[in-house]
Coordinates of C-alpha atoms and ligand atoms in Angstrom, one line a residue:
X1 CA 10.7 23.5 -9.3
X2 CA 9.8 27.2 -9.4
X3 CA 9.0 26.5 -12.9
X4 CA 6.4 23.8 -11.8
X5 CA 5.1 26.5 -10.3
X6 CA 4.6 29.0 -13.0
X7 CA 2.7 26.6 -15.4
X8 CA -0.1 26.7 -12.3
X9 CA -2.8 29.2 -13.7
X10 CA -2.6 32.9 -13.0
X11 CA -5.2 32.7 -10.5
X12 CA -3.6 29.8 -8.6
X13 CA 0.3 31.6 -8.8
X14 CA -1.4 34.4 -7.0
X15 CA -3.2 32.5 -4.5
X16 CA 0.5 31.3 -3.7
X17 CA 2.3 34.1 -3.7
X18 CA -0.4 35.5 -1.0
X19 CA 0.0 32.4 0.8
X20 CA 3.7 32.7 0.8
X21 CA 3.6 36.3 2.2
X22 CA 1.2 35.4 4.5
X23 CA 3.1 32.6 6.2
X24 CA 6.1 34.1 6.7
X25 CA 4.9 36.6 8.5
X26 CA 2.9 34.6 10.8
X27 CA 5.9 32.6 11.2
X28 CA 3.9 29.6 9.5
X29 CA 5.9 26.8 7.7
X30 CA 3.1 26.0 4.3
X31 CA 3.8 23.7 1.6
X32 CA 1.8 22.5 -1.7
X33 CA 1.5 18.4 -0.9
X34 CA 0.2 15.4 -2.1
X35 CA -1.5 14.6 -5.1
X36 CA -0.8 18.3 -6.8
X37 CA 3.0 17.8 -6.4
X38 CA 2.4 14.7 -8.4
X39 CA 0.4 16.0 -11.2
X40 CA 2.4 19.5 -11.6
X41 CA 5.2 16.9 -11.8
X42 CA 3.5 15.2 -14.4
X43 CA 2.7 18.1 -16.4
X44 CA -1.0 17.3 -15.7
X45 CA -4.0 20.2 -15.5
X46 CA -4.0 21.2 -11.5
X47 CA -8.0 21.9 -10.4
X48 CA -7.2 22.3 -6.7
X49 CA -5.0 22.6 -4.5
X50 CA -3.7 21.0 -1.0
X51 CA -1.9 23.0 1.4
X52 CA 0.0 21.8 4.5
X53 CA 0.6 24.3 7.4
X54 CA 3.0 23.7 9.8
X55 CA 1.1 25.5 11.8
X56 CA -2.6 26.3 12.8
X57 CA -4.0 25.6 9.1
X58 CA -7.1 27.2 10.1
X59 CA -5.7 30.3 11.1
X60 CA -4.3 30.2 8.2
X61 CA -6.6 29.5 6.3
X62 CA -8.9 32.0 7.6
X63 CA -6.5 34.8 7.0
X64 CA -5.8 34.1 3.1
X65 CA -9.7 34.0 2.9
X66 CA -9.5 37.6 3.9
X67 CA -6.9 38.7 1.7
X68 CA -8.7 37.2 -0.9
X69 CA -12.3 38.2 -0.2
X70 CA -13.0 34.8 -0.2
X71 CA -15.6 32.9 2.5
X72 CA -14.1 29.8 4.0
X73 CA -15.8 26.6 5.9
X74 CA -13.2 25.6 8.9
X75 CA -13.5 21.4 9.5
X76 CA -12.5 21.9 13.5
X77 CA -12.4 18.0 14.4
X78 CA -9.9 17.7 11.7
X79 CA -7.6 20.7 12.1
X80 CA -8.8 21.2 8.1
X81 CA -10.2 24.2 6.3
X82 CA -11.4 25.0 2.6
X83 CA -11.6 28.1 0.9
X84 CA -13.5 27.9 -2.4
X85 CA -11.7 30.2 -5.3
X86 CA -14.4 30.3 -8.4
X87 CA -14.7 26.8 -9.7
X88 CA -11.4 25.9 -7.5
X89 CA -11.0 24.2 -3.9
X90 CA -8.3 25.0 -1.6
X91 CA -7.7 22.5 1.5
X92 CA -5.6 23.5 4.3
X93 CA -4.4 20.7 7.1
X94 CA -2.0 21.2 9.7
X95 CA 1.0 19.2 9.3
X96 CA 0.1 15.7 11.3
X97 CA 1.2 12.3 12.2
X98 CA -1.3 9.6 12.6
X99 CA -1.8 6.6 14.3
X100 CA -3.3 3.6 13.1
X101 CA -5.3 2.1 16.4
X102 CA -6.9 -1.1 14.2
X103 CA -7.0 -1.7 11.1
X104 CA -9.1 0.0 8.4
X105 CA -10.6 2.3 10.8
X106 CA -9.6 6.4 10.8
X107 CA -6.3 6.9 12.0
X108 CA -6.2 9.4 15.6
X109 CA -3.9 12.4 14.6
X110 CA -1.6 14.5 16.2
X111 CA 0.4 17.5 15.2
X112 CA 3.8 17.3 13.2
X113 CA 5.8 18.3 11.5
X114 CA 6.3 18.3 7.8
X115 CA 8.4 15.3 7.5
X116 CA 6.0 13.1 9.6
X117 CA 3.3 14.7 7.6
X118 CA 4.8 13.3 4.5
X119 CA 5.6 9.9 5.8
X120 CA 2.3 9.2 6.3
X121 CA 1.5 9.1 3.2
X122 CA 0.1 6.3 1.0
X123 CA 2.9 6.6 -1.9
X124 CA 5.8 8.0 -2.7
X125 CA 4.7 9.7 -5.8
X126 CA 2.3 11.0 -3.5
X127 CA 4.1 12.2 -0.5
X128 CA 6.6 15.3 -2.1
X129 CA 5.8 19.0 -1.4
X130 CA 6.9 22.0 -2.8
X131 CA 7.8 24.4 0.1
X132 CA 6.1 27.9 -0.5
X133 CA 7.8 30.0 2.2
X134 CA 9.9 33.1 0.9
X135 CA 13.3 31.7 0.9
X136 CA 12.0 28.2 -0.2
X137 CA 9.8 29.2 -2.4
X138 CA 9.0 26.0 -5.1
X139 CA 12.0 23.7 -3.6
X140 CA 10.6 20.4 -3.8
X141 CA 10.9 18.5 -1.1
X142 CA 11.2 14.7 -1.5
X143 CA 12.0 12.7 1.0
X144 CA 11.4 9.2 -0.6
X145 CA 12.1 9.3 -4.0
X146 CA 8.8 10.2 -5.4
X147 CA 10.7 11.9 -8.4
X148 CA 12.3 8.9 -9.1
X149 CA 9.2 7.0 -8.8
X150 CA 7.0 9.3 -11.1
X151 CA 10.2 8.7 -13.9
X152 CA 10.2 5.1 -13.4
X153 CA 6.3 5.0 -13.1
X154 CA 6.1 2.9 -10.0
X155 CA 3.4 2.9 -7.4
X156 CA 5.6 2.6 -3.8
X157 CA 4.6 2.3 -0.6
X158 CA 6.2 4.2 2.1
X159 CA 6.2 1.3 4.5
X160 CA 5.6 -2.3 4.9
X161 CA 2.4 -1.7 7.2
X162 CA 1.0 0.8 4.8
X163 CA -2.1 -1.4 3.2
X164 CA -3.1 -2.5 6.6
X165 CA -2.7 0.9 8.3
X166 CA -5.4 1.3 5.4
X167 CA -6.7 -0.9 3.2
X168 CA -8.6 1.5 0.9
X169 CA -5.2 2.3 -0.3
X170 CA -5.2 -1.0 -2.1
X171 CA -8.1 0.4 -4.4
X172 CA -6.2 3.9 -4.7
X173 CA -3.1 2.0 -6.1
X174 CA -4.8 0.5 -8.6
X175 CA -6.7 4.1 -9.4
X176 CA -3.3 5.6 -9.9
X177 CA -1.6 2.7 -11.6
X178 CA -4.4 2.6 -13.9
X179 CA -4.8 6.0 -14.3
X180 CA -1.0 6.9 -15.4
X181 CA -0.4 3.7 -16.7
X182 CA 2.3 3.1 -14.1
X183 CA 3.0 -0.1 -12.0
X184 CA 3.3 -1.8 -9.0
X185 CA 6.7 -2.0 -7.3
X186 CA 7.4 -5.1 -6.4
X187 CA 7.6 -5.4 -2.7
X188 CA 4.3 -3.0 -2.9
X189 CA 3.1 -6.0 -5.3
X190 CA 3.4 -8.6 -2.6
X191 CA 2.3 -6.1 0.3
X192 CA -1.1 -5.5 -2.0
X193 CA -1.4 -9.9 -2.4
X194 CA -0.6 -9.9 1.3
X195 CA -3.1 -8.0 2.0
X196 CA -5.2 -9.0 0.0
X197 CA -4.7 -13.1 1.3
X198 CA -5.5 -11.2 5.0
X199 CA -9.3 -10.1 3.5
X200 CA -8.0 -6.2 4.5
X201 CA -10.7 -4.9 2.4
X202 CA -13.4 -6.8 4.5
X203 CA -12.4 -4.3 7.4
X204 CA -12.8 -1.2 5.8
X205 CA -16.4 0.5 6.7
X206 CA -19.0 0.2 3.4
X207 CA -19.2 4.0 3.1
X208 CA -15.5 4.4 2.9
X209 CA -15.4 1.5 -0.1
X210 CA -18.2 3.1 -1.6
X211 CA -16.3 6.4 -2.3
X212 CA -12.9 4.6 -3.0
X213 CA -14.8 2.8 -5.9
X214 CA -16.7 5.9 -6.9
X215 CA -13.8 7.8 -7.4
X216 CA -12.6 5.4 -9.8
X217 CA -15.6 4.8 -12.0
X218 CA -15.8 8.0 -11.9
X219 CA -12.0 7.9 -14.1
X220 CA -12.2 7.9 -17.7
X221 CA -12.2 4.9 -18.7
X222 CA -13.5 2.4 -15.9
X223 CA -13.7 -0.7 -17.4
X224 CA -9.8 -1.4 -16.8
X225 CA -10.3 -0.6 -13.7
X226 CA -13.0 -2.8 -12.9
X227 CA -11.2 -5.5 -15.3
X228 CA -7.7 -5.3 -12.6
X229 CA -9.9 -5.1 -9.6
X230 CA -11.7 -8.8 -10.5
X231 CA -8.4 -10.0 -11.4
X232 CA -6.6 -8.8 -8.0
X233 CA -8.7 -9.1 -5.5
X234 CA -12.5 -9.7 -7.1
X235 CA -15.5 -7.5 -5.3
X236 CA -16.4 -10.1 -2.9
X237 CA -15.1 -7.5 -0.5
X238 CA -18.4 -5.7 -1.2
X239 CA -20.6 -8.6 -1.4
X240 CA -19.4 -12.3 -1.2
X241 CA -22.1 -13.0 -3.9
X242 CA -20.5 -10.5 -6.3
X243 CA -18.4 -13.0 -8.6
X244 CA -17.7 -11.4 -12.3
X245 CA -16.8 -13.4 -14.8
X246 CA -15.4 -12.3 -18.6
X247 CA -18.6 -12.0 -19.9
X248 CA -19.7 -9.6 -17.1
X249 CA -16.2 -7.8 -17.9
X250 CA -17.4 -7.5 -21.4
X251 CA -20.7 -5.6 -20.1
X252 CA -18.3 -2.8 -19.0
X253 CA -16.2 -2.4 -21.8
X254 CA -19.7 -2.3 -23.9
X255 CA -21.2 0.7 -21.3
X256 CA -18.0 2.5 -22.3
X257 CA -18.5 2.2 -26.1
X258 CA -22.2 2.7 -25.4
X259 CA -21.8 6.3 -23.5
X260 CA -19.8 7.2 -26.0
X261 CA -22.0 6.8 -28.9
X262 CA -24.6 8.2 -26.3
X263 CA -22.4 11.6 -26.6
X264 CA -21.4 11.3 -29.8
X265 CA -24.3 10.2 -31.7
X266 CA -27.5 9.6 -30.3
X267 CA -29.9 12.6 -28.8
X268 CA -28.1 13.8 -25.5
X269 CA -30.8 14.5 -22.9
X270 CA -29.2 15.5 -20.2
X271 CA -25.7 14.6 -18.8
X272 CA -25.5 11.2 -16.9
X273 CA -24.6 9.9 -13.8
X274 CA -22.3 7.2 -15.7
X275 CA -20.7 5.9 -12.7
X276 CA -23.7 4.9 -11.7
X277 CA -24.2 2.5 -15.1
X278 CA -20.9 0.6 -14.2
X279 CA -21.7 0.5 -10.1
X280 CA -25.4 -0.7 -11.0
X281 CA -22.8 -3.8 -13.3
X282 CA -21.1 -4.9 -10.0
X283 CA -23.4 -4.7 -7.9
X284 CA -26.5 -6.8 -10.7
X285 CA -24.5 -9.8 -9.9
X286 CA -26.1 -10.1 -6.8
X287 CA -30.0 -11.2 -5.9
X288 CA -32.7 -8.4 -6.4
X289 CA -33.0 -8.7 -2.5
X290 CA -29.4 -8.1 -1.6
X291 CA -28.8 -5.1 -4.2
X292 CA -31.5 -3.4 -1.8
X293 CA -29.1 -4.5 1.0
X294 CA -26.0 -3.9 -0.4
X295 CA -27.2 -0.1 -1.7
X296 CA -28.4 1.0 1.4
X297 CA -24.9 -0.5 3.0
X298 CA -22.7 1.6 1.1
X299 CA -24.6 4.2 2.0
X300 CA -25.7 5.6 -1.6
X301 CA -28.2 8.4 -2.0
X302 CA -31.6 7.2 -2.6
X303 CA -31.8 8.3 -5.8
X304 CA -28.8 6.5 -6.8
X305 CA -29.9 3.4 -5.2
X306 CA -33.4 3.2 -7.1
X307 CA -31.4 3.6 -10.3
X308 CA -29.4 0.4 -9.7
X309 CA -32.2 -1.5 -7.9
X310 CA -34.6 -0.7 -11.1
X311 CA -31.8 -1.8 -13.7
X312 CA -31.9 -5.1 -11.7
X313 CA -35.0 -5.6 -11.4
X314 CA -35.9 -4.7 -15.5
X315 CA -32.9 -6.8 -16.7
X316 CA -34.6 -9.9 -17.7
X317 CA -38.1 -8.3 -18.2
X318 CA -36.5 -5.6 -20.6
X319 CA -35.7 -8.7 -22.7
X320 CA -39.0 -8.7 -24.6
X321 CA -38.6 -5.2 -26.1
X322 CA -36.2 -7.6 -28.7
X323 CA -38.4 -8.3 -30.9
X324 CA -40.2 -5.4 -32.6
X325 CA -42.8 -3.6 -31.2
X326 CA -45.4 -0.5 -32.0
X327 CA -43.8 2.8 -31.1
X328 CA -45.5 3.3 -28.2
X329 CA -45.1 -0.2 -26.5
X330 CA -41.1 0.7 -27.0
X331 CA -41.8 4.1 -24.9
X332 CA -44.1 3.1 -22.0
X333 CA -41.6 0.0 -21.4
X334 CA -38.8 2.5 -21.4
X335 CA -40.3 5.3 -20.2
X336 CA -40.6 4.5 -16.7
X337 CA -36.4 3.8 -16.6
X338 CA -33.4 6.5 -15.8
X339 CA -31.6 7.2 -18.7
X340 CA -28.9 5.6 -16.9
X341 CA -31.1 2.2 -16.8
X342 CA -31.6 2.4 -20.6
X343 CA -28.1 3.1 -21.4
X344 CA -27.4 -0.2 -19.3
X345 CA -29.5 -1.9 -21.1
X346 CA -28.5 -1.2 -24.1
X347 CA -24.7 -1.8 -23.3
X348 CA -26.4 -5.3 -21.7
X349 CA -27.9 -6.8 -24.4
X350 CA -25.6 -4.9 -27.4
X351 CA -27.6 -5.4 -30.5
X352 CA -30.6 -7.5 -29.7
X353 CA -32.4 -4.1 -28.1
X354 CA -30.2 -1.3 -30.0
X355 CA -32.5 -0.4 -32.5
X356 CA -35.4 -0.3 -30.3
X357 CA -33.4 1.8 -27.7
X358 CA -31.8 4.4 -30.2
X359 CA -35.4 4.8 -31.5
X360 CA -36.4 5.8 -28.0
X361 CA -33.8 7.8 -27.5
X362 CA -34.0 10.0 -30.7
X363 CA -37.6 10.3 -31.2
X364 CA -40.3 8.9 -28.7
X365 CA -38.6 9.8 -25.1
X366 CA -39.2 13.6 -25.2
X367 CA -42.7 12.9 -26.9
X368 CA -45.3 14.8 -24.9
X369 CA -49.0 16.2 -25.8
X370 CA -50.1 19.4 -26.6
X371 CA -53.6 19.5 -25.2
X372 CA -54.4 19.2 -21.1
X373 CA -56.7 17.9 -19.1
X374 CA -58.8 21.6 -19.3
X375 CA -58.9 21.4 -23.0
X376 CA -61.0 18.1 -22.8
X377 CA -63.5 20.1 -20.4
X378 CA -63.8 22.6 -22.7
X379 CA -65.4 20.0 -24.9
X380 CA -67.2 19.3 -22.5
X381 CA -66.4 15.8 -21.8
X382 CA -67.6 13.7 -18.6
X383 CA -67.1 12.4 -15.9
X384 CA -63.8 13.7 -15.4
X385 CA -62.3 10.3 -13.8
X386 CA -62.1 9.5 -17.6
X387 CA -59.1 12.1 -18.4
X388 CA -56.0 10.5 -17.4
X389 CA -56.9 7.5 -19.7
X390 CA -58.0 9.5 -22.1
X391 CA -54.7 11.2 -22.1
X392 CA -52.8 8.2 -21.9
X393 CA -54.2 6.6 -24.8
X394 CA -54.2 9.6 -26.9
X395 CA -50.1 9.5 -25.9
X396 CA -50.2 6.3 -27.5
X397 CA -51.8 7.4 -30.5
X398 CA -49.6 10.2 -30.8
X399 CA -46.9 8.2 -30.7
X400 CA -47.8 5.6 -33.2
X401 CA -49.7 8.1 -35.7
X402 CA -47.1 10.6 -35.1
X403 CA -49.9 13.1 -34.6
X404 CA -48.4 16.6 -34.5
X405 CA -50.9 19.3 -34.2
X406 CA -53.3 20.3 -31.5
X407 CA -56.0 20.0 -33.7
X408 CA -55.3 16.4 -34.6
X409 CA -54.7 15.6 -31.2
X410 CA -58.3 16.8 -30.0
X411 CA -59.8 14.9 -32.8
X412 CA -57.8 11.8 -32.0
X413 CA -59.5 12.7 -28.1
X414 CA -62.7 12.9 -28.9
X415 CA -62.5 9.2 -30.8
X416 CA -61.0 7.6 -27.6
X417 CA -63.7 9.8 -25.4
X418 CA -66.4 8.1 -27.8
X419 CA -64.7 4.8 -27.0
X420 CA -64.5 5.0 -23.6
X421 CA -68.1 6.2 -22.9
X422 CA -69.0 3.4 -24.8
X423 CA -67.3 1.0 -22.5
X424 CA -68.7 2.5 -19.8
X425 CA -72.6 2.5 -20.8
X426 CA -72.1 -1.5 -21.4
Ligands
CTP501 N1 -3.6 10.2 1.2 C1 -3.0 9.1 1.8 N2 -3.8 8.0 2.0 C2 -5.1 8.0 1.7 C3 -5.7 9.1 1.1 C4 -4.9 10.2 0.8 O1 -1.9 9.1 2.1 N3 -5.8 6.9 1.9 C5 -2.8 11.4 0.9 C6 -1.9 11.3 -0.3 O2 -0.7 12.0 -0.1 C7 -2.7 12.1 -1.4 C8 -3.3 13.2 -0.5 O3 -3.6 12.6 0.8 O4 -2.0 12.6 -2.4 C9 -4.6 13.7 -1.0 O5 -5.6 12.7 -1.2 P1 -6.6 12.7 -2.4 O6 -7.1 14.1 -2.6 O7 -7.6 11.7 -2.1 O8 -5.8 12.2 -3.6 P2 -4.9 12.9 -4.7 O9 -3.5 12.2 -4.5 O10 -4.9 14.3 -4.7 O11 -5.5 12.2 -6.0 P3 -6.6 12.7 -7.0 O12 -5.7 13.1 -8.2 O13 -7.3 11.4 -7.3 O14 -7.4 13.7 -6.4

C-alpha cells in the first residue's frame, strides 16, 4: 500500500509525511479515508484529500497548517477542519460514530474510534483507510472487503439499515456505479428497491437532494445517470409532477452531444454552467408555476434559478425562430437568454433551430456598436429621449447590413435619426 502512496503527487506525499510526524508525536492515531482510498486504489487522479484523526482533528489540523504555512478554517460544530494547499483541499474529522435519530435527517455524532468511524460508512469501497502513523505507515486497513469489492466492482452496503439511515446514499450509489461502471450487489439491489417502495427519498430535506443530484450532473457524462435514475426510482422524489419519458431521456443525451460540439466546434464564449442545462431538463417537466416553486425549494442560487425558469418559460415561444429569419430577429430573440438557455434549446429542438442557433453563436452574439450615445450629441441630435432607439435600431442595422466601421455606423444613425424625427413631427 505504501506504493499507493507514492503515485500521490509530490506535494500531497509531503503533506503526509508531515502529517505522519506530526501525529505521532501528539500521540494522534490519522488515517487517509473514504473516497481517496478508493480512487488511489483505482489508480484514479487524487485532488484532495480526507484525513481521519483519532484524535482532536482540529488540533491537528491546526498544527499541520503551521508546519505548512498554510491558513486553515476550523468547522467547530462538526469536529472538522480544512486546510487549503494551492488548488488542493484537505479535510480533517475526528474519528466518529453516528446515530441515525429519524430517517433522512443528519445523524448526532459522537467520538470513535477508527473502526466505528469506518463502519459508518455508506460502502465498502468507500469505507478502507490507509493508516499514516510511523509504524503503519500506508497499511490499508479494510475491514469489510472494500478491496475485494473494488476488484469485483460491486457497490455494497455496510448494513441492512444503511439507505434509511440515509437515503441520499441511494443517489450516491448510482453516482458511483455509474461512474466506475460497477454494480449493485445484490442484497444492496433489494435494500435500494426497498427503499425505494418506502418513498425514502421523500424524507430527505430539498437542499440536501439538490447537491446529491448536482454532484452527479455535474459527472461527465450525465445523461446515464439521469437515464438509471428515471428507471429506478423516477424524480417524483423532487416533484411528483416530474414524469420523464424516453423522449425527454433523448433531450439529455442530445445536451451532451450539443456541449460538445459547443467545445469542439462552435465559438466558446465563456465556460458553462452545464449542469445547469440538464437540471433546467428535469425540472421543464413541470408547470412554469411550480419550476418557480420547486427552484426556490432546492434552494438554488438565484442566478441559477432564472436560468432554468427562463428556459421554461422560452421553450415553446423559441419555437418560431424555425423558420428563417433576418439576422437581427435571430439575435434580439436570443439575445436576452443565458448561453445555458440557448444551448438547451438547441439540444431541445436538434435541427429544426440549429442553424439559426450556430449563426448566433458564431457571428451575431458578440455583435456590439462602435459609436455611443455622446457620439450622437456630437451631431448634435435631439431630444435625447431619442438615443436608446436610435441605438437599438442602428444594432439592427448593423446586424443585417453587417456594417463595420464607425463611419458607416454614424451615417446608418443619422438615417434612423431623420426617421425618427419624422415620426415624431407627425
Ligand atoms: N460518506 C458516507 N455517506 C454519505 C456521504 C459520505 O458514508 N452520505 C463517506 C464515504 O466514506 C465517503 C466519504 O464520506 O467516501 C467522503 O464523502 P464524499 O467526499 O462525499 O465522497 P467521496 O467518496 O470522496 O466521493 P467523490 O469522489 O465523489 O468525492
Amino acid at each position: 500500500m505504501i506504493n499507493r502512496l507514492k503515485n500521490l503527487s509530490v506535494e500531497f506525499k509531503n503533506i503526509l509525511k508531515e502529517s505522519s510526524c506530526l501525529a505521532d508525536s501528539l500521540g494522534f492515531k490519522v488515517y487517509l479515508v473514504g473516497g481517496v482510498v478508493r480512487d488511489l486504489i483505482l489508480e484514479k487522479k487524487v485532488f484532495d484529500l480526507d484525513i481521519v484523526v483519532q484524535g482532536d482533528a482540529i488540533v491537528f489540523a491546526g498544527k499541520l497548517s503551521e508546519l505548512l504555512g498554510e491558513k486553515f478554517q476550523r468547522h467547530h460544530s462538526f469536529g472538522t477542519a480544512t486546510v487549503n494547499f494551492n488548488a488542493h483541499k484537505i479535510d480533517f474529522a475526528t474519528a466518529r460514530t453516528e446515530i441515525y435519530s429519524k430517517q433522512g435527517v443528519l445523524p448526532k455524532v459522537s467520538p470513535a474510534s477508527i473502526t466505528e468511524d469506518l463502519f459508518r460508512r455508506d460502502f465498502t469501497i468507500n469505507a478502507m483507510a490507509i493508516s499514516l502513523n510511523g509504524d503503519d505507515y500506508g497499511k490499508l486497513i479494510d475491514l469489510h472487503d472494500g478491496f475485494l469489492d473494488l476488484k469485483k466492482k460491486f457497490i455494497r452496503v455496510l448494513h441492512e439499515k444503511s439507505f434509511l439511515d440515509d437515503p441520499t446514499r441511494i443517489l450516491r450509489a448510482i453516482r458511483f456505479e455509474q461512474r466506475f461502471n460497477f454494480k449493485f450487489e445484490d442484497e444492496t439491489y433489494k435494500l435500494i428497491k426497498s427503499a425505494l417502495n418506502s418513498d425514502a427519498l421523500k424524507f430527505v430535506s430539498h437542499h440536501r437532494l439538490r447537491d446529491e443530484i448536482v454532484l452527479m450532473l455535474k459527472e461527465s457524462n450525465p445523461s446515464k445517470y439521469i437515464k438509471r435514475i428515471h428507471h429506478l426510482a423516477g424524480f417524483c422524489f423532487i416533484n411528483g409532477q416530474i414524469k420523464l419519458e424516453q423522449k425527454d431521456l433523448d433531450v439529455f443525451f442530445r445536451i451532451e452531444h450539443s456541449l460538445n460540439h459547443y467545445h469542439k466546434r462552435l465559438k466558446k464564449h465563456r465556460i458553462l454552467q452545464a449542469y445547469l442545462i440538464y437540471l433546467a431538463g428535469i425540472l421543464c417537466k413541470l408547470p412554469l408555476d411550480k419550476v418557480k416553486k420547486t427552484t426556490y425549494d432546492l434552494g438554488l442560487k438565484k442566478g441559477e434559478a432564472a436560468i432554468i425558469y427562463s428556459i421554461r418559460k422560452g421553450l415553446l415561444s423559441i419555437k418560431t425562430l424555425k423558420n428563417y429569419k433576418t439576422p437581427h430577429i435571430i439575435y434580439k430573440t436570443l439575445k436576452p437568454y443565458s448561453l445555458e438557455s440557448i444551448l438547451f434549446f438547441y439540444a431541445y429542438y436538434g435541427k429544426d433551430l440549429k442553424r439559426n442557433i450556430e449563426f448566433f453563436l458564431n457571428e451575431l452574439a458578440d455583435i456590439k456598436l462602435k459609436i455611443r450615445g455622446n457620439d450622437l450629441k456630437r451631431l448634435g441630435f435631439k431630444p435625447l429621449k431619442l438615443y436608446s432607439e436610435i441605438l437599438k435600431k442602428l444594432l439592427y442595422v448593423k446586424i443585417d447590413k453587417r456594417l463595420k466601421t464607425k463611419k458607416e455606423e454614424l451615417s446608418s444613425a443619422q438615417r434612423i435619426f431623420y426617421g425618427l424625427s419624422q415620426q415624431l413631427k407627425n
